[in-house]
Amino acid sequence: MIAIAIDGPGGAGKSTMARALAKELGYIYVDTGALYRAIGLYMRRKGIPTTDFAAVAGNLGGVEVRLAFRDGEQRVFLAEEDVSDAIRTQDISIAASNVSAVPEVRAFLFDLQRDLAKKNHVVMDGRDIGTVVLPNAQVKIFLTASPEERAQRRYLELREKGLEAEYDQVLTELKQRDYDDSHRAVAPLVPAEDAIMVDSTGLTREQAFQRLLRTVQDKI
Ligand code: C5P
């Protein structure tokens, strides 16, 4: 099986690029952030403070999270409920970042992610795919862009969905999430030693895609 790992900070365009690459190559696209978001949503709904590591770990037993793929599109479920849209709010971004620092949460999601890559050709995006989840991936890409450009993209994305958003607040939260993701004790956001660095600042979506596609085709 072939695995392409795409890691990088929030808003760098990982999901757009990973989805497009998967479509081009006929692989499945696995958005691992959705798993952390689903756990964040579960904890929020139960009223469990997501910064309380022990409480989050202690409540994982009730989490039934799974991914389903239809026409190459991923949906994420909590038990029987499709929460793919409910997880896309700013509040759940923060909850996801909080729960993702809990070692038990990472361990809980590890096999699920690994199994998908055992059974399918995948393009998988996240923070620790090239470093922890799929260290033997044939291609590892670390995709970045400046915080301002990433915040601008996130802001437009939220507005397009009709959600309330302030650019300054999006930028502040994004920088905070970058900091938290890079400084946590387990699986911090760092490029794998053998990752190819791609900076998409100033590139159009098409230019970034072409650059990534060439990078991938050189390797597989
Ligand atoms: O990519 P997305 O913004 O949906 O991820 C939500 C949060 O989940 C991130 O801020 C990050 O803390 C966490 N995450 C992670 N490891 C992954 C994917 C996401 O820690 N592989």
Short mmCIF file of C-alpha atoms and ligand atoms in Angstrom, two decimals:
data_model
loop_
_atom_site.label_atom_id
_atom_site.label_comp_id
_atom_site.label_asym_id
_atom_site.label_seq_id
_atom_site.Cartn_x
_atom_site.Cartn_y
_atom_site.Cartn_z
CA MET A 1 0.00 0.00 0.00
CA ILE A 2 1.14 3.52 -0.71
CA ALA A 3 0.85 6.25 1.91
CA ILE A 4 1.31 9.96 1.44
CA ALA A 5 1.57 11.90 4.70
CA ILE A 6 0.78 15.60 4.73
CA ASP A 7 1.46 17.44 7.96
CA GLY A 8 1.56 21.10 8.85
CA PRO A 9 -0.15 23.83 10.86
CA GLY A 10 -3.86 24.66 10.66
CA GLY A 11 -5.00 26.59 7.60
CA ALA A 12 -1.99 25.71 5.41
CA GLY A 13 -4.31 24.10 2.86
CA LYS A 14 -3.58 20.50 3.87
CA SER A 15 -7.13 19.25 3.51
CA THR A 16 -7.76 20.95 0.16
CA MET A 17 -4.47 19.67 -1.22
CA ALA A 18 -4.76 16.19 0.27
CA ARG A 19 -8.29 15.79 -1.06
CA ALA A 20 -7.23 16.91 -4.56
CA LEU A 21 -4.18 14.64 -4.55
CA ALA A 22 -6.24 11.65 -3.43
CA LYS A 23 -8.73 12.28 -6.20
CA GLU A 24 -5.99 12.59 -8.82
CA LEU A 25 -4.28 9.38 -7.66
CA GLY A 26 -7.43 7.37 -6.87
CA TYR A 27 -6.47 6.98 -3.19
CA ILE A 28 -8.67 7.65 -0.16
CA TYR A 29 -8.24 10.92 1.68
CA VAL A 30 -8.08 10.60 5.47
CA ASP A 31 -8.51 13.82 7.46
CA THR A 32 -7.22 12.84 10.90
CA GLY A 33 -8.06 16.25 12.41
CA ALA A 34 -11.73 15.23 12.14
CA LEU A 35 -11.08 12.46 14.69
CA TYR A 36 -9.66 14.87 17.26
CA ARG A 37 -12.49 17.28 16.52
CA ALA A 38 -15.09 14.54 17.07
CA ILE A 39 -13.57 13.77 20.47
CA GLY A 40 -13.53 17.50 21.26
CA LEU A 41 -17.21 17.70 20.35
CA TYR A 42 -18.05 14.65 22.46
CA MET A 43 -16.33 16.16 25.52
CA ARG A 44 -17.95 19.58 24.98
CA ARG A 45 -21.40 18.00 24.79
CA LYS A 46 -20.79 16.09 28.01
CA GLY A 47 -19.63 19.30 29.71
CA ILE A 48 -16.14 17.94 30.33
CA PRO A 49 -13.48 20.70 30.42
CA THR A 50 -11.16 19.86 27.52
CA THR A 51 -8.15 21.26 29.37
CA ASP A 52 -8.64 18.70 32.15
CA PHE A 53 -6.47 15.84 30.84
CA ALA A 54 -7.56 13.34 33.49
CA ALA A 55 -11.26 14.01 32.89
CA VAL A 56 -10.83 13.72 29.10
CA ALA A 57 -8.87 10.47 29.45
CA GLY A 58 -11.41 9.13 31.94
CA ASN A 59 -14.31 9.72 29.55
CA LEU A 60 -12.78 8.19 26.42
CA GLY A 61 -14.48 4.87 27.14
CA GLY A 62 -17.79 6.28 25.95
CA VAL A 63 -16.43 7.57 22.63
CA GLU A 64 -17.47 5.56 19.58
CA VAL A 65 -15.77 7.36 16.73
CA ARG A 66 -15.40 6.02 13.20
CA LEU A 67 -14.77 7.22 9.68
CA ALA A 68 -16.79 6.20 6.65
CA PHE A 69 -15.90 6.80 3.00
CA ARG A 70 -18.42 7.36 0.25
CA ASP A 71 -17.21 8.24 -3.27
CA GLY A 72 -13.83 8.99 -1.71
CA GLU A 73 -15.38 11.52 0.69
CA GLN A 74 -14.79 11.04 4.39
CA ARG A 75 -17.57 11.39 6.95
CA VAL A 76 -16.97 11.18 10.68
CA PHE A 77 -19.42 9.53 13.06
CA LEU A 78 -19.94 9.59 16.81
CA ALA A 79 -21.88 6.37 17.37
CA GLU A 80 -24.66 6.60 14.73
CA GLU A 81 -24.53 10.39 14.33
CA ASP A 82 -22.78 12.00 11.35
CA VAL A 83 -20.94 14.93 13.00
CA SER A 84 -18.91 15.95 9.91
CA ASP A 85 -20.46 19.43 9.85
CA ALA A 86 -20.89 19.95 13.60
CA ILE A 87 -17.11 19.66 14.16
CA ARG A 88 -16.22 22.61 11.90
CA THR A 89 -16.68 25.50 14.35
CA GLN A 90 -13.99 27.67 15.97
CA ASP A 91 -15.03 26.41 19.38
CA ILE A 92 -14.49 22.79 18.35
CA SER A 93 -11.10 23.74 16.79
CA ILE A 94 -9.99 24.79 20.25
CA ALA A 95 -11.54 21.74 21.95
CA ALA A 96 -9.78 19.48 19.38
CA SER A 97 -6.43 21.13 19.99
CA ASN A 98 -6.91 20.67 23.76
CA VAL A 99 -7.88 16.99 23.64
CA SER A 100 -5.12 16.23 21.11
CA ALA A 101 -2.52 16.97 23.80
CA VAL A 102 -3.86 14.13 25.97
CA PRO A 103 -1.64 11.04 25.46
CA GLU A 104 -4.57 8.65 25.96
CA VAL A 105 -6.48 10.38 23.16
CA ARG A 106 -3.57 9.96 20.73
CA ALA A 107 -3.19 6.30 21.72
CA PHE A 108 -6.94 5.79 21.34
CA LEU A 109 -6.85 7.02 17.71
CA PHE A 110 -3.56 5.42 16.69
CA ASP A 111 -4.79 1.97 15.53
CA LEU A 112 -7.76 3.40 13.69
CA GLN A 113 -5.44 5.60 11.60
CA ARG A 114 -2.87 2.85 11.07
CA ASP A 115 -5.49 0.31 9.98
CA LEU A 116 -6.81 2.62 7.28
CA ALA A 117 -3.32 2.89 5.79
CA LYS A 118 -2.83 -0.89 6.00
CA LYS A 119 -5.92 -1.56 3.90
CA ASN A 120 -5.93 1.35 1.44
CA HIS A 121 -3.68 3.61 -0.57
CA VAL A 122 -4.05 6.83 1.41
CA VAL A 123 -3.32 10.50 1.45
CA MET A 124 -3.51 11.24 5.17
CA ASP A 125 -3.28 14.69 6.67
CA GLY A 126 -2.68 15.80 10.24
CA ARG A 127 0.11 16.93 12.55
CA ASP A 128 2.04 13.75 13.31
CA ILE A 129 1.36 11.48 10.34
CA GLY A 130 4.93 11.46 8.98
CA THR A 131 6.52 11.40 12.43
CA VAL A 132 4.34 9.02 14.46
CA VAL A 133 1.37 7.44 12.68
CA LEU A 134 2.97 6.45 9.35
CA PRO A 135 6.75 6.80 9.79
CA ASN A 136 7.23 4.55 6.73
CA ALA A 137 5.07 6.61 4.39
CA GLN A 138 6.53 6.71 0.88
CA VAL A 139 6.03 10.46 0.66
CA LYS A 140 6.03 12.96 3.53
CA ILE A 141 5.14 16.56 2.95
CA PHE A 142 5.20 19.38 5.48
CA LEU A 143 2.92 22.09 4.16
CA THR A 144 3.11 25.59 5.62
CA ALA A 145 2.11 29.18 4.85
CA SER A 146 2.47 32.42 6.81
CA PRO A 147 0.11 32.81 9.81
CA GLU A 148 -1.52 35.87 8.18
CA GLU A 149 -2.27 34.02 4.96
CA ARG A 150 -3.57 30.99 6.82
CA ALA A 151 -5.80 33.17 9.01
CA GLN A 152 -7.14 34.94 5.92
CA ARG A 153 -8.02 31.59 4.29
CA ARG A 154 -9.70 30.30 7.48
CA TYR A 155 -11.61 33.55 7.84
CA LEU A 156 -12.94 33.38 4.27
CA GLU A 157 -13.80 29.70 4.70
CA LEU A 158 -15.84 30.44 7.84
CA ARG A 159 -17.62 33.38 6.19
CA GLU A 160 -18.41 31.29 3.11
CA LYS A 161 -20.14 28.82 5.40
CA GLY A 162 -22.16 31.70 6.85
CA LEU A 163 -20.40 31.45 10.23
CA GLU A 164 -19.58 34.53 12.32
CA ALA A 165 -15.88 35.38 12.27
CA GLU A 166 -13.49 38.27 12.96
CA TYR A 167 -10.15 38.18 11.13
CA ASP A 168 -8.16 39.37 14.18
CA GLN A 169 -9.72 36.73 16.38
CA VAL A 170 -9.09 33.99 13.80
CA LEU A 171 -5.42 35.08 13.60
CA THR A 172 -4.99 35.16 17.39
CA GLU A 173 -6.57 31.73 17.83
CA LEU A 174 -4.54 30.29 14.96
CA LYS A 175 -1.27 31.51 16.48
CA GLN A 176 -2.31 30.10 19.85
CA ARG A 177 -3.14 26.74 18.25
CA ASP A 178 0.21 26.74 16.37
CA TYR A 179 1.97 27.34 19.67
CA ASP A 180 0.01 24.65 21.52
CA ASP A 181 0.40 22.10 18.71
CA SER A 182 4.17 22.68 18.48
CA HIS A 183 4.87 22.70 22.21
CA ARG A 184 2.83 19.79 23.54
CA ALA A 185 4.70 16.92 25.14
CA VAL A 186 3.30 14.15 22.91
CA ALA A 187 3.51 14.12 19.12
CA PRO A 188 4.25 17.85 18.75
CA LEU A 189 3.90 19.44 15.34
CA VAL A 190 7.38 19.11 13.84
CA PRO A 191 8.42 18.12 10.32
CA ALA A 192 9.69 14.54 9.94
CA GLU A 193 13.41 14.47 9.17
CA ASP A 194 12.68 13.15 5.70
CA ALA A 195 9.71 15.46 5.01
CA ILE A 196 9.69 17.68 1.94
CA MET A 197 8.93 21.26 2.98
CA VAL A 198 6.39 23.12 0.84
CA ASP A 199 5.47 26.75 1.60
CA SER A 200 2.22 27.74 -0.08
CA THR A 201 2.38 31.46 0.83
CA GLY A 202 1.53 33.49 -2.24
CA LEU A 203 0.67 30.43 -4.36
CA THR A 204 -2.77 29.95 -5.87
CA ARG A 205 -4.55 26.73 -5.07
CA GLU A 206 -3.67 25.39 -8.54
CA GLN A 207 0.03 26.33 -8.23
CA ALA A 208 0.26 24.67 -4.82
CA PHE A 209 -1.48 21.56 -6.17
CA GLN A 210 0.85 21.29 -9.17
CA ARG A 211 3.89 21.64 -6.93
CA LEU A 212 2.64 18.91 -4.61
CA LEU A 213 1.65 16.61 -7.45
CA ARG A 214 5.13 16.87 -8.98
CA THR A 215 6.70 16.21 -5.58
CA VAL A 216 4.57 13.11 -5.11
CA GLN A 217 5.07 11.80 -8.64
CA ASP A 218 8.83 12.06 -8.23
CA LYS A 219 8.62 9.72 -5.26
CA ILE A 220 6.10 7.02 -6.17
O1 C5P B 1 -6.51 19.73 11.12
P1 C5P B 1 -7.55 20.22 12.08
O2 C5P B 1 -7.54 21.72 12.26
O3 C5P B 1 -8.91 19.72 11.78
O4 C5P B 1 -7.12 19.60 13.49
C1 C5P B 1 -7.76 19.95 14.69
C2 C5P B 1 -6.77 19.79 15.85
O5 C5P B 1 -6.49 18.40 16.03
C3 C5P B 1 -5.41 20.45 15.64
O6 C5P B 1 -5.30 21.72 16.23
C4 C5P B 1 -4.43 19.52 16.31
O7 C5P B 1 -4.21 19.93 17.63
C5 C5P B 1 -5.14 18.20 16.35
N1 C5P B 1 -4.56 17.19 15.47
C6 C5P B 1 -3.52 16.45 15.95
N2 C5P B 1 -2.98 15.44 15.20
C7 C5P B 1 -3.46 15.18 13.99
C8 C5P B 1 -4.53 15.94 13.45
C9 C5P B 1 -5.04 16.96 14.23
O8 C5P B 1 -3.05 16.67 17.05
N3 C5P B 1 -2.94 14.17 13.29
#
